[in-house]
Structures are given as C-alpha cells and as structure tokens.
Short mmCIF file of C-alpha atoms and ligand atoms in Angstrom, two decimals:
data_model
loop_
_atom_site.label_atom_id
_atom_site.label_comp_id
_atom_site.label_asym_id
_atom_site.label_seq_id
_atom_site.Cartn_x
_atom_site.Cartn_y
_atom_site.Cartn_z
CA MET A 1 12.78 12.60 -16.03
CA SER A 2 13.02 13.21 -19.75
CA GLY A 3 10.39 11.90 -22.10
CA LYS A 4 10.76 9.22 -24.80
CA ASN A 5 11.81 11.85 -27.31
CA PRO A 6 12.97 14.87 -25.33
CA VAL A 7 13.00 18.32 -26.89
CA LYS A 8 16.49 19.78 -26.69
CA ILE A 9 17.10 23.42 -25.89
CA MET A 10 19.68 25.94 -26.97
CA GLU A 11 19.96 28.65 -24.30
CA THR A 12 20.31 32.12 -25.87
CA VAL A 13 20.65 34.32 -22.77
CA LEU A 14 24.34 34.95 -23.42
CA ARG A 15 23.84 36.03 -27.06
CA ASP A 16 20.49 36.61 -28.74
CA GLY A 17 18.65 37.23 -25.47
CA HIS A 18 20.63 40.34 -24.55
CA GLN A 19 21.21 41.24 -28.21
CA SER A 20 17.42 41.44 -28.59
CA LEU A 21 16.53 43.10 -25.29
CA ALA A 22 19.63 44.90 -24.02
CA ALA A 23 21.42 46.14 -27.16
CA THR A 24 24.07 43.37 -26.79
CA ARG A 25 25.54 45.08 -23.75
CA MET A 26 25.95 42.10 -21.41
CA ARG A 27 29.53 41.98 -20.15
CA THR A 28 31.62 38.88 -19.51
CA SER A 29 31.67 39.77 -15.81
CA ASP A 30 27.84 39.58 -15.81
CA MET A 31 28.06 36.03 -17.13
CA ILE A 32 30.86 34.43 -15.11
CA PRO A 33 28.98 33.92 -11.81
CA VAL A 34 26.48 31.49 -13.40
CA LEU A 35 28.44 29.83 -16.20
CA GLU A 36 29.18 26.67 -14.22
CA GLN A 37 25.51 26.40 -13.24
CA LEU A 38 24.45 26.84 -16.87
CA ASP A 39 26.86 24.09 -17.83
CA GLU A 40 25.03 21.70 -15.48
CA ILE A 41 21.53 22.24 -16.89
CA GLY A 42 21.70 19.78 -19.78
CA TYR A 43 21.21 22.16 -22.70
CA PHE A 44 21.91 21.05 -26.27
CA SER A 45 24.14 24.11 -26.50
CA ILE A 46 24.61 27.56 -25.02
CA GLU A 47 24.67 30.34 -27.59
CA ALA A 48 27.22 32.83 -26.36
CA TRP A 49 29.21 34.30 -29.24
CA GLY A 50 28.93 35.72 -32.76
CA GLY A 51 26.02 37.78 -34.06
CA ALA A 52 26.46 41.31 -32.75
CA THR A 53 28.43 40.32 -29.62
CA PHE A 54 31.81 40.58 -31.34
CA ASP A 55 31.25 44.14 -32.52
CA SER A 56 29.67 45.12 -29.22
CA CYS A 57 32.61 43.80 -27.15
CA LEU A 58 35.09 45.93 -29.07
CA ARG A 59 32.90 48.96 -29.67
CA PHE A 60 31.04 49.45 -26.41
CA LEU A 61 32.47 47.22 -23.71
CA ASN A 62 36.24 47.56 -24.16
CA GLU A 63 36.44 43.76 -24.19
CA ASP A 64 38.36 41.48 -26.48
CA PRO A 65 35.75 39.11 -27.96
CA TRP A 66 38.33 36.35 -28.29
CA GLU A 67 39.25 36.70 -24.64
CA ARG A 68 35.54 36.47 -23.78
CA LEU A 69 35.29 33.21 -25.68
CA ARG A 70 38.29 31.72 -23.89
CA THR A 71 36.83 32.77 -20.55
CA LEU A 72 33.46 31.21 -21.36
CA LYS A 73 35.18 28.00 -22.36
CA LYS A 74 37.04 27.88 -19.07
CA TYR A 75 33.74 27.64 -17.18
CA ILE A 76 31.49 25.91 -19.71
CA LYS A 77 33.27 22.60 -19.98
CA LYS A 78 30.60 20.10 -20.98
CA THR A 79 27.95 21.96 -22.97
CA PRO A 80 28.91 23.04 -26.50
CA ILE A 81 29.22 26.80 -26.93
CA GLN A 82 27.31 27.88 -30.02
CA MET A 83 27.88 30.91 -32.25
CA LEU A 84 26.07 32.62 -35.11
CA LEU A 85 28.00 33.34 -38.32
CA ARG A 86 26.76 35.22 -41.38
CA GLY A 87 28.47 32.96 -43.94
CA GLN A 88 30.80 34.88 -46.21
CA ASN A 89 30.02 38.08 -44.24
CA VAL A 90 31.50 36.41 -41.13
CA LEU A 91 30.25 38.89 -38.49
CA GLY A 92 30.52 42.01 -40.64
CA TYR A 93 28.44 43.50 -43.39
CA ASN A 94 30.49 42.80 -46.54
CA HIS A 95 31.74 39.67 -48.16
CA TYR A 96 35.26 38.72 -47.11
CA ALA A 97 37.91 36.69 -48.86
CA ASP A 98 37.85 32.93 -48.35
CA ASP A 99 41.05 32.99 -46.31
CA VAL A 100 39.49 35.41 -43.81
CA VAL A 101 36.37 33.24 -43.48
CA THR A 102 38.41 30.05 -43.05
CA GLU A 103 40.84 31.56 -40.57
CA PHE A 104 38.00 33.08 -38.55
CA VAL A 105 36.24 29.74 -38.27
CA ASN A 106 39.48 27.99 -37.31
CA ARG A 107 40.27 30.49 -34.57
CA ALA A 108 36.69 30.38 -33.28
CA VAL A 109 36.77 26.61 -32.94
CA ASP A 110 40.26 26.63 -31.45
CA ASN A 111 39.22 29.17 -28.84
CA GLY A 112 36.19 27.16 -27.72
CA ILE A 113 33.26 27.16 -30.18
CA GLY A 114 31.54 23.77 -30.51
CA VAL A 115 28.53 24.52 -32.71
CA ILE A 116 28.51 27.03 -35.57
CA ARG A 117 25.18 28.18 -37.00
CA ILE A 118 25.84 29.56 -40.46
CA PHE A 119 23.36 31.48 -42.62
CA ASP A 120 23.17 33.82 -45.57
CA ALA A 121 20.73 36.71 -45.84
CA LEU A 122 19.64 35.62 -49.33
CA ASN A 123 19.73 31.86 -48.63
CA ASP A 124 22.33 31.63 -51.38
CA VAL A 125 24.15 28.47 -50.30
CA ARG A 126 27.22 29.43 -52.32
CA ASN A 127 27.83 32.01 -49.59
CA LEU A 128 27.88 29.25 -46.95
CA GLU A 129 30.18 26.77 -48.66
CA VAL A 130 33.53 28.04 -47.45
CA ALA A 131 32.45 28.63 -43.85
CA MET A 132 30.75 25.23 -43.66
CA ARG A 133 33.74 23.42 -45.10
CA ALA A 134 36.09 25.18 -42.67
CA ALA A 135 33.85 24.45 -39.68
CA LYS A 136 33.61 20.80 -40.65
CA LYS A 137 37.35 20.51 -41.04
CA ALA A 138 37.95 22.23 -37.71
CA GLY A 139 35.78 19.59 -36.04
CA ALA A 140 32.81 21.74 -35.06
CA HIS A 141 29.15 20.76 -35.27
CA VAL A 142 28.03 22.55 -38.44
CA GLN A 143 24.52 23.91 -38.31
CA GLY A 144 23.36 24.90 -41.79
CA SER A 145 20.67 27.54 -41.50
CA PHE A 146 18.16 29.17 -43.81
CA VAL A 147 16.23 32.33 -43.09
CA TYR A 148 12.46 32.09 -43.04
CA THR A 149 10.48 34.72 -44.87
CA ILE A 150 7.14 35.09 -46.61
CA SER A 151 6.86 35.94 -50.31
CA PRO A 152 5.40 34.53 -53.53
CA TYR A 153 8.81 32.93 -54.12
CA HIS A 154 9.15 31.19 -50.78
CA ASP A 155 7.26 28.04 -49.87
CA ASN A 156 7.90 24.77 -48.08
CA ALA A 157 9.29 23.22 -51.26
CA SER A 158 11.83 26.02 -51.74
CA PHE A 159 12.89 25.86 -48.09
CA LEU A 160 13.25 22.08 -48.39
CA LYS A 161 15.50 22.54 -51.38
CA VAL A 162 17.82 24.89 -49.46
CA ALA A 163 17.84 22.50 -46.50
CA LYS A 164 18.80 19.60 -48.79
CA ASP A 165 21.62 21.66 -50.30
CA LEU A 166 22.89 22.38 -46.78
CA VAL A 167 22.82 18.68 -45.88
CA GLU A 168 24.69 18.02 -49.11
CA LEU A 169 27.34 20.52 -47.94
CA GLY A 170 27.80 18.54 -44.73
CA ALA A 171 25.39 20.16 -42.26
CA ASP A 172 25.16 18.18 -38.99
CA SER A 173 21.82 19.83 -38.27
CA ILE A 174 19.49 22.27 -40.01
CA CYS A 175 18.15 25.44 -38.47
CA ILE A 176 15.10 27.42 -39.53
CA LYS A 177 16.01 30.99 -38.69
CA ASP A 178 12.87 33.06 -38.19
CA MET A 179 14.56 36.31 -37.23
CA ALA A 180 11.43 38.47 -37.42
CA GLY A 181 8.94 36.14 -35.71
CA LEU A 182 6.89 35.63 -38.88
CA LEU A 183 6.49 31.85 -38.58
CA ALA A 184 2.89 31.15 -37.58
CA PRO A 185 2.02 28.00 -35.59
CA TYR A 186 0.30 26.01 -38.32
CA ALA A 187 2.79 27.14 -40.97
CA ALA A 188 5.54 25.90 -38.64
CA TYR A 189 3.77 22.57 -38.32
CA GLU A 190 3.61 22.08 -42.10
CA LEU A 191 7.16 23.31 -42.71
CA ILE A 192 8.65 21.06 -40.05
CA LYS A 193 6.65 18.04 -41.22
CA THR A 194 7.94 18.68 -44.74
CA LEU A 195 11.54 18.99 -43.61
CA LYS A 196 11.42 16.05 -41.17
CA ALA A 197 10.21 13.75 -43.93
CA ASP A 198 13.26 14.41 -46.10
CA ILE A 199 16.08 15.73 -43.93
CA PRO A 200 18.19 13.07 -42.18
CA VAL A 201 19.76 15.40 -39.58
CA PRO A 202 18.24 17.07 -36.48
CA LEU A 203 16.03 20.08 -37.04
CA HIS A 204 16.45 23.24 -34.99
CA LEU A 205 14.01 26.15 -34.83
CA HIS A 206 15.01 29.72 -34.03
CA THR A 207 12.31 32.33 -33.67
CA HIS A 208 11.58 35.63 -31.98
CA TYR A 209 8.62 36.70 -29.88
CA THR A 210 8.29 39.94 -31.88
CA SER A 211 4.81 39.23 -33.23
CA GLY A 212 3.64 37.44 -30.08
CA MET A 213 3.19 34.01 -31.69
CA ALA A 214 6.39 32.25 -30.68
CA SER A 215 5.10 30.04 -27.85
CA MET A 216 2.24 28.82 -30.02
CA THR A 217 4.65 28.22 -32.86
CA TYR A 218 6.91 26.16 -30.59
CA ILE A 219 4.09 23.89 -29.48
CA LYS A 220 3.09 23.14 -33.07
CA ALA A 221 6.77 22.69 -33.98
CA ILE A 222 7.11 20.16 -31.15
CA GLU A 223 4.04 18.31 -32.39
CA ALA A 224 5.56 18.21 -35.86
CA GLY A 225 8.75 16.65 -34.47
CA VAL A 226 11.25 19.51 -34.19
CA ASP A 227 14.38 18.36 -32.36
CA ILE A 228 15.88 21.53 -30.86
CA LEU A 229 14.37 24.89 -29.85
CA ASP A 230 15.94 28.22 -28.93
CA CYS A 231 14.86 29.73 -25.60
CA ALA A 232 16.14 32.44 -23.31
CA LEU A 233 15.94 32.47 -19.53
CA SER A 234 12.92 34.56 -18.59
CA PRO A 235 14.58 37.93 -17.80
CA PHE A 236 15.93 37.97 -21.37
CA ALA A 237 12.92 36.27 -22.99
CA LEU A 238 9.71 37.48 -24.69
CA GLY A 239 9.43 40.94 -26.24
CA THR A 240 11.67 40.80 -29.29
CA SER A 241 13.65 37.87 -27.85
CA GLN A 242 12.90 34.11 -27.65
CA PRO A 243 10.29 32.23 -25.60
CA ALA A 244 11.27 31.63 -21.98
CA THR A 245 13.30 28.53 -21.12
CA GLU A 246 11.61 27.87 -17.77
CA ALA A 247 8.13 28.07 -19.33
CA LEU A 248 8.92 25.63 -22.11
CA VAL A 249 10.53 23.20 -19.69
CA ALA A 250 7.44 23.39 -17.45
CA ALA A 251 5.02 23.06 -20.36
CA LEU A 252 6.50 19.74 -21.41
CA GLU A 253 6.81 18.13 -17.96
CA GLY A 254 5.49 14.60 -17.91
CA HIS A 255 4.93 14.60 -21.68
CA GLU A 256 6.74 12.27 -24.07
CA ARG A 257 8.75 15.28 -25.19
CA ASP A 258 9.74 16.28 -21.63
CA THR A 259 13.13 18.04 -21.82
CA GLY A 260 14.39 16.32 -18.68
CA ILE A 261 15.58 19.69 -17.41
CA LYS A 262 14.72 20.53 -13.80
CA LYS A 263 13.06 23.93 -13.86
CA GLU A 264 14.04 24.52 -10.23
CA LYS A 265 17.69 24.52 -11.32
CA LEU A 266 16.90 27.39 -13.69
CA PHE A 267 15.30 29.67 -11.12
CA PRO A 268 18.47 30.89 -9.33
CA ILE A 269 20.19 31.49 -12.67
CA ALA A 270 17.20 33.48 -13.87
CA ASP A 271 17.32 35.51 -10.65
CA HIS A 272 20.93 36.37 -11.40
CA PHE A 273 20.04 37.57 -14.90
CA ARG A 274 17.09 39.60 -13.59
CA ALA A 275 19.58 41.63 -11.57
CA VAL A 276 21.92 41.83 -14.58
CA LYS A 277 19.14 43.19 -16.77
CA LYS A 278 18.28 45.87 -14.26
CA ASP A 279 21.93 46.86 -14.01
CA LEU A 280 22.41 46.98 -17.80
CA ALA A 281 19.31 49.13 -18.20
CA GLU A 282 20.66 51.60 -15.65
CA THR A 283 24.30 51.58 -16.76
CA PHE A 284 23.61 51.91 -20.49
CA LYS A 285 20.28 53.77 -20.24
CA LEU A 286 18.42 51.08 -22.14
CA ASN A 287 14.74 50.44 -22.52
CA THR A 288 14.62 46.71 -21.84
CA ALA A 289 10.81 46.57 -21.61
CA ILE A 290 10.12 45.90 -25.28
CA ASP A 291 6.55 45.00 -26.18
CA ILE A 292 5.47 42.58 -28.85
CA ASP A 293 4.21 44.23 -32.04
CA THR A 294 1.97 42.20 -34.31
CA LYS A 295 2.32 44.83 -37.06
CA VAL A 296 5.50 43.05 -38.08
CA LEU A 297 3.25 40.44 -39.74
CA THR A 298 1.77 43.02 -42.10
CA PHE A 299 4.93 44.91 -42.96
CA GLN A 300 7.52 42.16 -42.41
CA ILE A 301 9.74 44.88 -41.04
CA PRO A 302 11.11 44.29 -37.56
CA GLY A 303 9.61 46.77 -35.11
CA GLY A 304 12.93 48.39 -34.22
CA MET A 305 13.51 49.17 -37.85
CA LEU A 306 10.08 50.75 -38.28
CA SER A 307 10.81 53.22 -35.51
CA ASN A 308 14.28 53.96 -36.95
CA LEU A 309 12.76 54.75 -40.33
CA LEU A 310 10.10 56.91 -38.74
CA ASN A 311 12.80 58.82 -36.86
CA GLN A 312 14.81 59.38 -40.04
CA MET A 313 11.74 60.78 -41.76
CA LYS A 314 10.99 63.03 -38.81
CA GLU A 315 14.53 64.41 -39.01
CA GLN A 316 13.91 65.23 -42.66
CA GLY A 317 10.63 66.88 -41.72
CA MET A 318 8.75 64.22 -43.66
CA ALA A 319 6.99 62.31 -40.92
CA ASP A 320 3.71 62.76 -42.85
CA LYS A 321 5.10 60.43 -45.54
CA TYR A 322 5.40 57.53 -43.11
CA PRO A 323 2.22 55.77 -44.36
CA GLU A 324 3.63 55.97 -47.88
CA LEU A 325 6.82 54.39 -46.64
CA LEU A 326 4.88 51.44 -45.24
CA GLU A 327 3.41 50.87 -48.69
CA GLU A 328 6.69 51.48 -50.46
CA MET A 329 8.64 48.94 -48.44
CA PRO A 330 6.92 45.78 -49.81
CA LYS A 331 7.01 47.28 -53.31
CA VAL A 332 10.76 47.80 -53.14
CA ARG A 333 11.24 44.35 -51.67
CA ALA A 334 9.33 42.80 -54.59
CA GLU A 335 11.29 44.84 -57.15
CA LEU A 336 14.59 43.80 -55.57
CA GLY A 337 13.70 40.11 -55.88
CA TYR A 338 12.09 39.45 -52.49
CA PRO A 339 15.19 39.38 -50.28
CA PRO A 340 14.41 38.09 -46.78
CA LEU A 341 14.66 41.07 -44.43
CA VAL A 342 17.59 40.31 -42.16
CA THR A 343 20.98 42.02 -41.69
CA PRO A 344 22.10 43.48 -44.07
CA THR A 345 19.22 43.20 -46.58
CA SER A 346 16.70 44.74 -44.18
CA GLN A 347 18.74 47.95 -43.89
CA ILE A 348 19.35 48.02 -47.66
CA THR A 349 15.68 47.62 -48.56
CA GLY A 350 14.54 49.99 -45.83
CA SER A 351 16.82 52.82 -46.87
CA MET A 352 15.84 52.44 -50.54
CA ALA A 353 12.16 52.65 -49.63
CA ALA A 354 12.81 55.76 -47.53
CA PHE A 355 14.76 57.44 -50.37
CA ASN A 356 11.99 56.60 -52.84
CA VAL A 357 9.35 58.21 -50.68
CA MET A 358 11.38 61.29 -49.84
CA LEU A 359 13.13 61.97 -53.17
CA GLY A 360 11.15 60.13 -55.84
CA ARG A 361 11.42 56.52 -56.91
CA TYR A 362 15.01 55.40 -57.53
CA LYS A 363 16.16 59.01 -58.04
CA ILE A 364 19.05 58.39 -55.66
CA VAL A 365 20.27 54.83 -55.22
CA PRO A 366 22.67 53.91 -52.39
CA ARG A 367 25.71 51.81 -53.30
CA GLU A 368 24.44 48.82 -51.33
CA VAL A 369 21.18 48.75 -53.28
CA LYS A 370 23.06 48.71 -56.58
CA ASP A 371 25.22 45.90 -55.27
CA LEU A 372 22.26 43.88 -54.05
CA ALA A 373 20.55 44.28 -57.43
CA ARG A 374 23.61 43.29 -59.45
CA GLY A 375 24.30 40.15 -57.44
CA LYS A 376 27.19 41.27 -55.29
CA TYR A 377 25.53 39.74 -52.21
CA GLY A 378 24.53 36.62 -54.11
CA ARG A 379 21.42 35.46 -55.90
CA THR A 380 18.16 37.14 -54.91
CA PRO A 381 15.26 34.71 -54.38
CA ALA A 382 13.43 36.12 -57.44
CA PRO A 383 14.89 38.06 -60.36
CA VAL A 384 15.19 41.81 -59.83
CA ASP A 385 12.51 43.69 -61.78
CA PRO A 386 14.13 44.33 -65.19
CA GLU A 387 12.96 47.98 -65.38
CA VAL A 388 14.32 48.71 -61.92
CA LEU A 389 17.52 46.84 -62.66
CA LYS A 390 18.16 49.02 -65.72
CA LEU A 391 17.36 52.12 -63.75
CA ILE A 392 19.65 51.47 -60.80
CA VAL A 393 22.56 49.39 -62.08
CA GLY A 394 23.28 51.25 -65.33
CA ASP A 395 26.18 49.59 -67.13
CA GLU A 396 27.82 48.12 -64.05
CA PRO A 397 28.54 44.41 -64.45
CA ILE A 398 26.01 41.85 -63.26
CA ILE A 399 27.52 39.16 -61.04
CA THR A 400 26.18 35.65 -61.51
CA HIS A 401 29.04 33.69 -59.93
CA ARG A 402 29.77 33.30 -56.22
CA PRO A 403 30.55 36.89 -55.16
CA ALA A 404 33.62 36.00 -53.07
CA ASP A 405 35.29 34.51 -56.17
CA ASP A 406 36.16 38.12 -57.01
CA ILE A 407 37.92 38.77 -53.70
CA PRO A 408 41.64 37.88 -53.57
CA PRO A 409 43.12 36.57 -50.30
CA GLN A 410 43.22 39.29 -47.62
CA MET A 411 44.94 37.89 -44.52
CA GLN A 412 48.53 38.70 -45.48
CA ALA A 413 47.68 42.25 -46.57
CA LEU A 414 45.70 42.83 -43.35
CA ARG A 415 48.61 41.58 -41.27
CA GLU A 416 50.96 43.98 -43.08
CA GLU A 417 48.53 46.85 -42.70
CA LEU A 418 48.32 46.23 -38.99
CA ALA A 419 52.12 46.01 -38.71
CA ALA A 420 52.41 49.35 -40.48
CA LYS A 421 50.04 50.81 -37.91
CA GLY A 422 52.30 49.74 -35.09
CA TYR A 423 51.24 46.17 -34.37
CA PRO A 424 53.89 43.98 -36.03
CA ASN A 425 53.26 41.05 -33.69
CA ALA A 426 49.48 41.05 -33.80
CA SER A 427 47.89 37.66 -33.09
CA THR A 428 45.80 36.06 -35.81
CA GLU A 429 42.77 36.82 -33.63
CA ASP A 430 43.66 40.52 -33.61
CA VAL A 431 44.14 40.49 -37.37
CA LEU A 432 40.65 39.04 -37.70
CA SER A 433 39.14 41.64 -35.37
CA TYR A 434 40.82 44.27 -37.54
CA ALA A 435 39.53 42.61 -40.74
CA LEU A 436 35.92 42.82 -39.55
CA PHE A 437 35.86 46.16 -37.73
CA PRO A 438 39.01 48.09 -38.66
CA GLU A 439 38.36 51.41 -36.94
CA VAL A 440 36.78 49.97 -33.83
CA ALA A 441 39.54 47.35 -33.51
CA LEU A 442 42.29 49.95 -33.87
CA LYS A 443 40.75 52.04 -31.13
CA PHE A 444 40.57 48.96 -28.94
CA PHE A 445 44.22 48.08 -29.65
CA GLU A 446 45.23 51.66 -28.92
CA ALA A 447 43.76 51.33 -25.44
CA ASN A 448 44.71 47.73 -24.73
CA ARG A 449 47.74 46.59 -26.73
CA LYS A 450 50.26 49.35 -26.15
CO1 CO B 501 17.74 35.77 -33.55
#
C-alpha cells in the first residue's frame, strides 16, 4: 500500500538505462515482451525515447525511431511515455530553426509522447522557450529542466531563479538534471528544500550513479520532499546509470513515502532485462560492467570522457601530458564562463583543453569553441574571460540575442532537399530525421524506403 505521500518513479530502463550501460543499443524487439507488464507497474512515466535513442536507432539498429515510438505506444497504454529533448538542439548538436523544433515536438506528441523533459546545456531558458511552448500547445506534460553543476557561479539561488523562469514558461514540473552524478546527499537536501519552498509544481530529480552517491542522494532528496525520482530496473542500474528501481521501492516499504509499487511485480521484468543485457553485450561487444568512479567529483568530467581524452592523447604520443590535461580542463571551463559539462559543452570544453595541452594554449581553436565563446549556444553562466575571448573570437560578431533568432525556417528547404534526393513523398517524420542526422537518415532511407 502506498504511503501518505508516495514517491513517484520514472523508469529509465528503455532510455537512459541502456544509453548509460549498453551504448544505447537496446532494440525495440528487446522491449516488446515486457511493455504491457511495465505499463501495469504504476510508474509516473516510462522514459523510452529521445536522448541518444533516436540517433542510435537510425545509425546502429536499422530502426525507424518514429516507428519505435508508435510500437511502444501500442503496448504502453496507461503510463505516459517520457522523452528527453535538448531544447533548441532537439536531439542533435546544433541549434535548429523554430519550425523544426515545433514540428518535431508536434510529431513526437502525436506519435505517443506524453511527457517531454526539456533542457539546455547552458541553462539559457531562451533556448527552451520554443520547445516548451510547442509541447504545451500539443497537450504534453512539459517538464522544464535545468542541469546541475558546481562552480562559483552556481548556487541554490541561481538554480531557483532558472526553475522560476521555467515555471513562468509553463512548466508542469521541474527536473533537476544531474547528468554527471555530482549532486551530494546534503547538497540535494538543501537544493530541494529551497526549490520546494518556492516552486508550485512537482519536483523531479534525475541523477547518475557515476560517483557512487546516488542512493544516498535519493534518500536525502526524499526527506526534503522531492516528488519524482528516476530509477532503472536493476540490470540497467548502478554504474553510470540510475539507482535501481526495485531497491528504492523496497527501501520505502511501510514508510509514509512508500511508492505503492509491488517489488515482486518488478522481478520478472528485471529477469527479462538481465537476459537482454547479456545478449546486447555479446551482440555488440559491449562492456556493460561499468564501475563507479568517484574521480568525477574532482574533475567534473564524466568518466567515459576522461578515458576518451586519454586515448586521444595516447594516439598523439602525448599520454605523459594527461596530468596536465586534468589541470587544464577546469581552467578552460572557468575561462569559457563555467558551462555545465553536458552534451555538447562537455565535448567542446574537453577538446579545447586537449588542444591547449598538446599545442599550446589557444593556439588552435575549434569552431565550436569559438561559437560557445561568442554566444552562439546561448549565454554562458559567467562571462567568458575577456583575454581569452579576444584571443579566440577575433573580430567575429558576439551574439547576445537568442541564437535561433538568426536561423530562418528550415522545414520547407529540407523537404525540397529530400525530394531532390529521391524522396518526394517523405513523411514529416522522415524530414525531421533528415534534419537532425542527414547522412545517417539518408543511409537508412536508402535501405528502407526504396
Ligand atoms: Co541521464
């Protein structure tokens, strides 16, 4: 029986769980056998779409992501299907025109999405406006999200301000998105108390086990009054994923925040996913046994990224400079205005730090770093260091307005492009796939639409 004030759970096994532990390789056929059972559990929502799943479907699995969504919806009838959207970036890495963002949201909701979690890597709410408005209009539950990070420019007051702006924009709930697992238990307690006192909508916490603190963080979050938590069924939990659903359900049994979920109903579903994980590891040659790594707390760089950077330096014969890189990374982050490290800002900051160490500071500056510094991704949390700004931007214009204001409508042109490539009757969904991942989508169409 649920408690007086039950904690609600978003199940992530169909999205973040396998994105974190199995390189987003779970196939629709791996999901179908348990979808109806998942629908009966009583989750707040089931996260099953968006994030990297869209790209992965087209690129690696020869699946149409839109078809996946329609299939999921066929089986998951009662529980809202949730997705993750990167604001004006949609699911890609650049800003898109407003008509692409709006159309994408419309098609997502039409095809079965019930809850849309929307965030921006810089917490620049101007980059969320269009997506949030579209989601609201399409009738979805709009979850305004901010990314959690640690810097001299981020504190509970600044997070509260972003959360209030998101409520102002019509958010039906607010999500704290702790993508790197940096949120410590007592910090979570204070942050959630602060938000609960001033935010009139439900509060949702998303974290990762990366640093090993997530279960402790959840308990303090529950004590502070958090409404909804993200968990993954145990085979796709822990490591760099979320805390385990069954364990949280069991931990709260008989407590006033009892979820009301029967853990015994979860066991057979977890057994199914245990077999799926084993199969994915074999089929795609994946290492799914990912340990926690508390070093993330010192460097604020997700573990996977640290090993990527180390590999790059090894390839350049500069592995001995790795300790310098670890020192350079926070320096670069400070100089670039303390961007939270999440896609795509983590890659941008990481590659700049690597270039600095290998070639000399700001000797060679990638395009994306220039764009981040001159405001093309939005407002950085702190101003970019003026010396560095001069050095890397030169006389390119600084952008202080909403970046997408510079992008003219794209849908019609994309449709024409696709027609010229031999797909005159492409569905709006296909046009959107092409908008986000042109080469990958074309290859997919080549194999599946002829
Ligand atoms: Co996540």
